mmCIF file of C-alpha atoms in Angstrom:
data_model
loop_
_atom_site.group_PDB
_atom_site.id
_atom_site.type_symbol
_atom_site.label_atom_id
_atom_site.label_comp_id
_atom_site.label_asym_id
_atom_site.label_seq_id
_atom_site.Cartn_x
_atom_site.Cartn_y
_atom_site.Cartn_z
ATOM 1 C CA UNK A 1 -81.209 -34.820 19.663
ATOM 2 C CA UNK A 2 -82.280 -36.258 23.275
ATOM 3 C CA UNK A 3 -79.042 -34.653 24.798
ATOM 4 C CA UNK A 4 -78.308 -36.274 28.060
ATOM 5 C CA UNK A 5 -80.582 -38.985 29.120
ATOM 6 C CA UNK A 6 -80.837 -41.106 32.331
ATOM 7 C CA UNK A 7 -82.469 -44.463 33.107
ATOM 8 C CA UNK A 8 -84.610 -45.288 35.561
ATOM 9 C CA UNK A 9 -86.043 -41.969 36.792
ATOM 10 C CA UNK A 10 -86.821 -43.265 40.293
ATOM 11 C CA UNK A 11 -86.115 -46.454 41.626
ATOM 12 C CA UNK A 12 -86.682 -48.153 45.289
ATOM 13 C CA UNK A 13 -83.977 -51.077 46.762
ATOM 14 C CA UNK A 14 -83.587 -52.835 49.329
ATOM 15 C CA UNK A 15 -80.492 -53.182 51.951
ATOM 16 C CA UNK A 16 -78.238 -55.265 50.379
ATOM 17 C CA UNK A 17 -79.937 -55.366 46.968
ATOM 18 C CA UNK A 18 -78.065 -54.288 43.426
ATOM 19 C CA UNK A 19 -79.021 -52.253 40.354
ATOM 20 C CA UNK A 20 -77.389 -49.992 37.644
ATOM 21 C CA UNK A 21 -77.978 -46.466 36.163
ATOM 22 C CA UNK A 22 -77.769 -45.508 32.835
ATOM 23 C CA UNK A 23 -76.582 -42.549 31.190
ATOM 24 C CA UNK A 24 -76.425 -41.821 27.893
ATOM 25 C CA UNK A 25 -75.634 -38.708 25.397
ATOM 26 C CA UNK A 26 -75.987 -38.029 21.969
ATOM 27 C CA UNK A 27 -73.581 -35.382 21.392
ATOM 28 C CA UNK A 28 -70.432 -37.259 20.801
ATOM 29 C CA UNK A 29 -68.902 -35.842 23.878
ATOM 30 C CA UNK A 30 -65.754 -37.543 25.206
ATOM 31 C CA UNK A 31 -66.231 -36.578 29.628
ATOM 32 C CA UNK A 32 -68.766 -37.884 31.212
ATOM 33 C CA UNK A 33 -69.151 -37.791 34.722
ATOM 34 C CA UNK A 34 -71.557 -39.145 37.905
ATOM 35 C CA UNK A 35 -72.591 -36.878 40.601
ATOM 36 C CA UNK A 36 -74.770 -37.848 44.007
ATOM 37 C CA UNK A 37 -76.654 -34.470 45.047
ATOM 38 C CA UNK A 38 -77.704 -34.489 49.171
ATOM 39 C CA UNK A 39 -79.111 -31.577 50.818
ATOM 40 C CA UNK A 40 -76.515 -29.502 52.108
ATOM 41 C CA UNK A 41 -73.625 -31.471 50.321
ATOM 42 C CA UNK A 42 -74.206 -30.139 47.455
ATOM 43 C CA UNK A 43 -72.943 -32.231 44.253
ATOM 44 C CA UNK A 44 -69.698 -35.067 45.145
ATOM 45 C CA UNK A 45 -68.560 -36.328 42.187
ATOM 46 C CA UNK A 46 -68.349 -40.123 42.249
ATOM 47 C CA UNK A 47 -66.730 -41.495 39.409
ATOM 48 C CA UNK A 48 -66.010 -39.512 35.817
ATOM 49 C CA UNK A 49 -64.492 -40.864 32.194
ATOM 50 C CA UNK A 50 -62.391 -38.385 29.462
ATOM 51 C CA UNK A 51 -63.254 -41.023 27.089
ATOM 52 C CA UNK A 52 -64.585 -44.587 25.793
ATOM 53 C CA UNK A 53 -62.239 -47.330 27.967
ATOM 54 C CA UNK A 54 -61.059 -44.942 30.508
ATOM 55 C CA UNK A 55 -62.715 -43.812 33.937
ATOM 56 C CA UNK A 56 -61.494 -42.148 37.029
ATOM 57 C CA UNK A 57 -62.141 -41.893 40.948
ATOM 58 C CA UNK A 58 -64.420 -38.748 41.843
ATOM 59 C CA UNK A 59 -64.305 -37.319 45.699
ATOM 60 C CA UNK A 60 -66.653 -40.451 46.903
ATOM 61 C CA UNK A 61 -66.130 -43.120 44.691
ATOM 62 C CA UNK A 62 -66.420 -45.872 47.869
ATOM 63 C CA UNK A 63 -69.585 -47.972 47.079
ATOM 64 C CA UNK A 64 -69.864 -47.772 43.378
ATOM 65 C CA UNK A 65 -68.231 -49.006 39.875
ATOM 66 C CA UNK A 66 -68.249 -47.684 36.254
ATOM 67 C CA UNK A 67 -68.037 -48.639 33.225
ATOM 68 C CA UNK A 68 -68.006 -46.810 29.617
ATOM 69 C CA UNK A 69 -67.668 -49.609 27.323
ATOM 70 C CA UNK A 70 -68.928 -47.209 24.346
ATOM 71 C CA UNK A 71 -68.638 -43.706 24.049
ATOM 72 C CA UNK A 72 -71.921 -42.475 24.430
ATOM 73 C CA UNK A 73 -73.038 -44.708 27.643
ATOM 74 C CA UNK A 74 -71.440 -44.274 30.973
ATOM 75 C CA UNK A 75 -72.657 -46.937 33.531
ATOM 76 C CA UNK A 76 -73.083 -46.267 37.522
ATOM 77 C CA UNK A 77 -73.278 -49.896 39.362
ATOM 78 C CA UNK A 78 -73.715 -50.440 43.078
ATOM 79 C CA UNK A 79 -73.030 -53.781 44.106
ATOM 80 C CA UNK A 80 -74.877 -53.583 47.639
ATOM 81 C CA UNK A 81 -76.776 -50.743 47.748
ATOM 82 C CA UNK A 82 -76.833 -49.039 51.645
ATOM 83 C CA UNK A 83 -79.219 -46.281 52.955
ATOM 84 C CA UNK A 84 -76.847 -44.143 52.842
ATOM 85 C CA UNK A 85 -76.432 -44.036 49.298
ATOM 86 C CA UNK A 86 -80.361 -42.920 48.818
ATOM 87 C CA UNK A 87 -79.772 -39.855 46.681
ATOM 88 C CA UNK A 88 -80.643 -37.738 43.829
ATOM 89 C CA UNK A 89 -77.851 -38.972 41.145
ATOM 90 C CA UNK A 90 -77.005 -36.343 38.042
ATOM 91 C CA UNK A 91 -75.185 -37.468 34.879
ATOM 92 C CA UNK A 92 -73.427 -34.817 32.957
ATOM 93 C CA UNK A 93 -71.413 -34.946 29.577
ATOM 94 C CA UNK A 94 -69.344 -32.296 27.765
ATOM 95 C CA UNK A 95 -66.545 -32.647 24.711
ATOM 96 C CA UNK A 96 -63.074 -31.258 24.881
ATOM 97 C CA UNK A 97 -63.420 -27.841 26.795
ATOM 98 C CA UNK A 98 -66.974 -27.433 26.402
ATOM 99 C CA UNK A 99 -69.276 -26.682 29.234
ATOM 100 C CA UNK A 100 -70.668 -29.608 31.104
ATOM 101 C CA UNK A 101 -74.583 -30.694 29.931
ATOM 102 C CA UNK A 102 -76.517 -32.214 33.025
ATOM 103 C CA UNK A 103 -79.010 -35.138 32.884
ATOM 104 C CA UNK A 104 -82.740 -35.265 34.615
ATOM 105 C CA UNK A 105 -81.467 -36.844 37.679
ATOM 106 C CA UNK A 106 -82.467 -40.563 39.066
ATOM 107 C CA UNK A 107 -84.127 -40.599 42.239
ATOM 108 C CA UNK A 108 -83.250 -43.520 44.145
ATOM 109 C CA UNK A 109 -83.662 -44.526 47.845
ATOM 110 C CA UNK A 110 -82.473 -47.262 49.482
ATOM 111 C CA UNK A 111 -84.857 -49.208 52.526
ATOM 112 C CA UNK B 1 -56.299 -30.032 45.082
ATOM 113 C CA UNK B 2 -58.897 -28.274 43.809
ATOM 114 C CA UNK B 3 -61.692 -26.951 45.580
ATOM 115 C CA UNK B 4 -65.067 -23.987 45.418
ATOM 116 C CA UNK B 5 -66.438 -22.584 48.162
ATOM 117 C CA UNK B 6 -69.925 -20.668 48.713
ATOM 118 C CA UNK B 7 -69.722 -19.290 51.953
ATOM 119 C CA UNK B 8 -73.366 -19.002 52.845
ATOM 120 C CA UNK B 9 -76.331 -21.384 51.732
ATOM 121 C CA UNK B 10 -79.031 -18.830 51.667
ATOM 122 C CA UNK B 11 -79.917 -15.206 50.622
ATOM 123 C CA UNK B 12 -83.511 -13.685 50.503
ATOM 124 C CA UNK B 13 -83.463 -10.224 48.652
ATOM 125 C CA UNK B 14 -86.842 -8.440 47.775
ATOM 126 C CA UNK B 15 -87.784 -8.145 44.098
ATOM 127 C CA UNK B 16 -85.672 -5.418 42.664
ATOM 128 C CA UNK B 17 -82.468 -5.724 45.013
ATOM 129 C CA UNK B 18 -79.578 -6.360 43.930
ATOM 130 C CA UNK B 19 -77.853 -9.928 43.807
ATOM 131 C CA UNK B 20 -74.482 -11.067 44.847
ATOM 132 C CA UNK B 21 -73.686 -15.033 45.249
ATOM 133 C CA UNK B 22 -69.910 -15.808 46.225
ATOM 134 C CA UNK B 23 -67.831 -18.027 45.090
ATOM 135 C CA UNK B 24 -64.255 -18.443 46.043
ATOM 136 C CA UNK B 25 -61.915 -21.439 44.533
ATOM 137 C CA UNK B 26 -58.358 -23.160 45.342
ATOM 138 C CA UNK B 27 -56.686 -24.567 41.897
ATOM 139 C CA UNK B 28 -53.033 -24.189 41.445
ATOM 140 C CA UNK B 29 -53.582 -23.880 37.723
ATOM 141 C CA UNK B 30 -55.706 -21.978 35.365
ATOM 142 C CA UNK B 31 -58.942 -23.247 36.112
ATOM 143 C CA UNK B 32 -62.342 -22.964 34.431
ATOM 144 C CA UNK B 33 -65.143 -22.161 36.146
ATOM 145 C CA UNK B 34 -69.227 -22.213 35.993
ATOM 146 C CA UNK B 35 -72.702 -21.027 37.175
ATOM 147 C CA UNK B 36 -75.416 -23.705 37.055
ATOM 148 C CA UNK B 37 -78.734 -23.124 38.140
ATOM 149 C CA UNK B 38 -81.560 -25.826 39.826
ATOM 150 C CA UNK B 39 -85.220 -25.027 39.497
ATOM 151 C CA UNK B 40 -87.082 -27.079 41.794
ATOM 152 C CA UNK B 41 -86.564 -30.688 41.526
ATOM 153 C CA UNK B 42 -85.025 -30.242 37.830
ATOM 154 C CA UNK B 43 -81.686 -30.694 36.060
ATOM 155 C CA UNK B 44 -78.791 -28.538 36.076
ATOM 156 C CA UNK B 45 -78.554 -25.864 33.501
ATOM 157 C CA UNK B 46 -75.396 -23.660 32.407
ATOM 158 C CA UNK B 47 -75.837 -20.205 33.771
ATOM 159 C CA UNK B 48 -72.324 -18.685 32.864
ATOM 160 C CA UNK B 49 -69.023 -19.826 31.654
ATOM 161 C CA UNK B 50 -66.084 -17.817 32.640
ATOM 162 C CA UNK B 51 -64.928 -17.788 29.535
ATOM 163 C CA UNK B 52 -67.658 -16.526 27.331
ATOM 164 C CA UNK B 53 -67.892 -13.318 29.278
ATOM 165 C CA UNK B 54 -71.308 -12.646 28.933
ATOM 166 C CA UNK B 55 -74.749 -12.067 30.204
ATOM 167 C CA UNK B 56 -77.473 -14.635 30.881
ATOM 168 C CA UNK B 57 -81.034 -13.726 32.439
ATOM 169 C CA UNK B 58 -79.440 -10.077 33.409
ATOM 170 C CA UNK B 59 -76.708 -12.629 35.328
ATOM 171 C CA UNK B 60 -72.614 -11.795 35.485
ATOM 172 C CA UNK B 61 -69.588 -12.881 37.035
ATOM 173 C CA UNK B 62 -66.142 -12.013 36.826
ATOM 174 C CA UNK B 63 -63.378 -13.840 37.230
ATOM 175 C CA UNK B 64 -60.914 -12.294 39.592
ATOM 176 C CA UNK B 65 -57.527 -14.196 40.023
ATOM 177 C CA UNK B 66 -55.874 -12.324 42.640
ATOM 178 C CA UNK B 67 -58.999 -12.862 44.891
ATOM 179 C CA UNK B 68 -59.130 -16.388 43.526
ATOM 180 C CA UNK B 69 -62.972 -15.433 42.885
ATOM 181 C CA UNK B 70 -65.932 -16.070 40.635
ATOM 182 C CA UNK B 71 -68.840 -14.121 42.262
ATOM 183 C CA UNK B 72 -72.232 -13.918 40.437
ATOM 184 C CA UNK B 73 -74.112 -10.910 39.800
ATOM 185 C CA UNK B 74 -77.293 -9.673 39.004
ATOM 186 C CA UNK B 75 -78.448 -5.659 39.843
ATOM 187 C CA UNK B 76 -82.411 -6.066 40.003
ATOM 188 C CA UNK B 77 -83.403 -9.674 41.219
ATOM 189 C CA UNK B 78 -86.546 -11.018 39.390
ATOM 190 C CA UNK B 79 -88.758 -13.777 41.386
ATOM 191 C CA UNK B 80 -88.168 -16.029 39.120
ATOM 192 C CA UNK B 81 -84.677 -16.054 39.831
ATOM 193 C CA UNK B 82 -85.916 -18.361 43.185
ATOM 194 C CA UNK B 83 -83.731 -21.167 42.456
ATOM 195 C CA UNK B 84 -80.579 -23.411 43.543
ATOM 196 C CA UNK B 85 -77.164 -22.099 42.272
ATOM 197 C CA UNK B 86 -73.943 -23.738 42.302
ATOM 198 C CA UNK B 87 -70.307 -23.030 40.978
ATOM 199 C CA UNK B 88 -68.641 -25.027 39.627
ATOM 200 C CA UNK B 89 -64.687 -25.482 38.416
ATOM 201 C CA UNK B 90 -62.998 -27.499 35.936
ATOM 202 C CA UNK B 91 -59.532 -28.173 36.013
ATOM 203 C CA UNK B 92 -56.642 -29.594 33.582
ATOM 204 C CA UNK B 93 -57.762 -32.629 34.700
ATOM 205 C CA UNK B 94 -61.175 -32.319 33.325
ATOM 206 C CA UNK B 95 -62.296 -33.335 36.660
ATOM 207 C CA UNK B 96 -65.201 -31.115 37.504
ATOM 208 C CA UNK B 97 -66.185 -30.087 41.100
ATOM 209 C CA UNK B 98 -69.090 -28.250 42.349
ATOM 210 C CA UNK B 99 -69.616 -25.956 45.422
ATOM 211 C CA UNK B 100 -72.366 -26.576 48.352
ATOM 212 C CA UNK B 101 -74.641 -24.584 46.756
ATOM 213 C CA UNK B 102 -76.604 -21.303 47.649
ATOM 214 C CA UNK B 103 -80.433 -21.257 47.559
ATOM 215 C CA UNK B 104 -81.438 -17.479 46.135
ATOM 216 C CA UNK B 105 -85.209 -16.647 47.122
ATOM 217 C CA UNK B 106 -86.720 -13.392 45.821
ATOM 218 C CA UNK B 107 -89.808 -12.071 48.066
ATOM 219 C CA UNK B 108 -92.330 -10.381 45.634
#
């Protein structure tokens, strides 16, 4: 039971360039959601799912698509990565009214 | 709109003091609401659920709806409560959003 996992751990782009993280669980849980954590911000939810097909805009979704083709993968693209999205990023997954269950973290920054 | 504020970003108690982190929130509904805790560089882990009503590493919180409050607790702070803590708050929407955070340090 791996919980919540996220792929890569750290990553490095370039203005302009494109990549996606991956989260996945092992739990079964239906919500999934995508976080960016800056220092002093706190964590902004980007983009978050209540189940397989279905996904939702967070506070700062601008930037960045999802997907969550299968239950237990949710997908974080961005199309054109900017510096200003270099950030820690946290998946977390929970079912029904469970609590939330947070991933490692990926820590990318963008050159 | 729902919303959870921690007023301050830091508090430095000595080993031994006691331990009070605010958190206010603004939900129209009946919201649920959380403690996670950050050890350097790590993931977030569930401190406290509302809900449960319990005690976690000597932790508490309480949820008071008049004062629209869900401040954590703890009466002797140990140093290895030095950490990142955030609140967090649920609502019907399942949409789940997170305070600044407040860094706790504990001097030995």
């Amino acid at each position: 039971n791996a919980g919540v996992t996220q792929t890569p751990k750290f990553r490095v782009l370039k203005t302009g360039q494109s990549m996606t993280l991956l989260c996945a669980q092992d739990m079964n849980h239906e919500y999934m959601y995508w976080y960016r954590q800056d220092p002093g911000m706190g964590l902004r939810l980007i983009h978050y799912s209540v189940g397989e097909g279905t996904t939702a805009k967070g506070e700062v979704p601008d930037g960045y698509n999802v997907s969550r083709l299968k239950k237990q993968n949710f997908l974080l693209g961005l199309e054109s990565a900017a510096p200003s999205q270099t950030s820690v990023y946290f998946c977390a997954s929970s079912w029904g009214q469970g609590p939330p269950y947070f991933g490692p973290g990926t820590r990318l920054t963008v050159t | 709109a729902q919303r959870v504020t921690q007023p301050e970003k830091l508090l430095s108690v000595f080993k031994g003091a006691p331990v009070e982190l605010k958190c206010n929130y603004s939900y129209s509904g009946s919201p649920e609401l959380f403690w996670y805790v950050q050890y350097s560089r790590q993931r977030l882990q569930l401190l406290l659920r509302h809900i449960s009503r319990e005690s976690i590493k000597g932790f508490t919180a309480d949820l008071n709806k008049g004062e629209t409050s869900f401040h954590l607790k703890k009466p002797f702070a140990q140093e290895e409560d030095s950490a990142m803590y955030y609140c967090a708050l649920r609502g019907a929407n399942s949409k789940l959003t997170f305070g600044k955070g407040i860094t706790l340090s504990v001097r030995p």
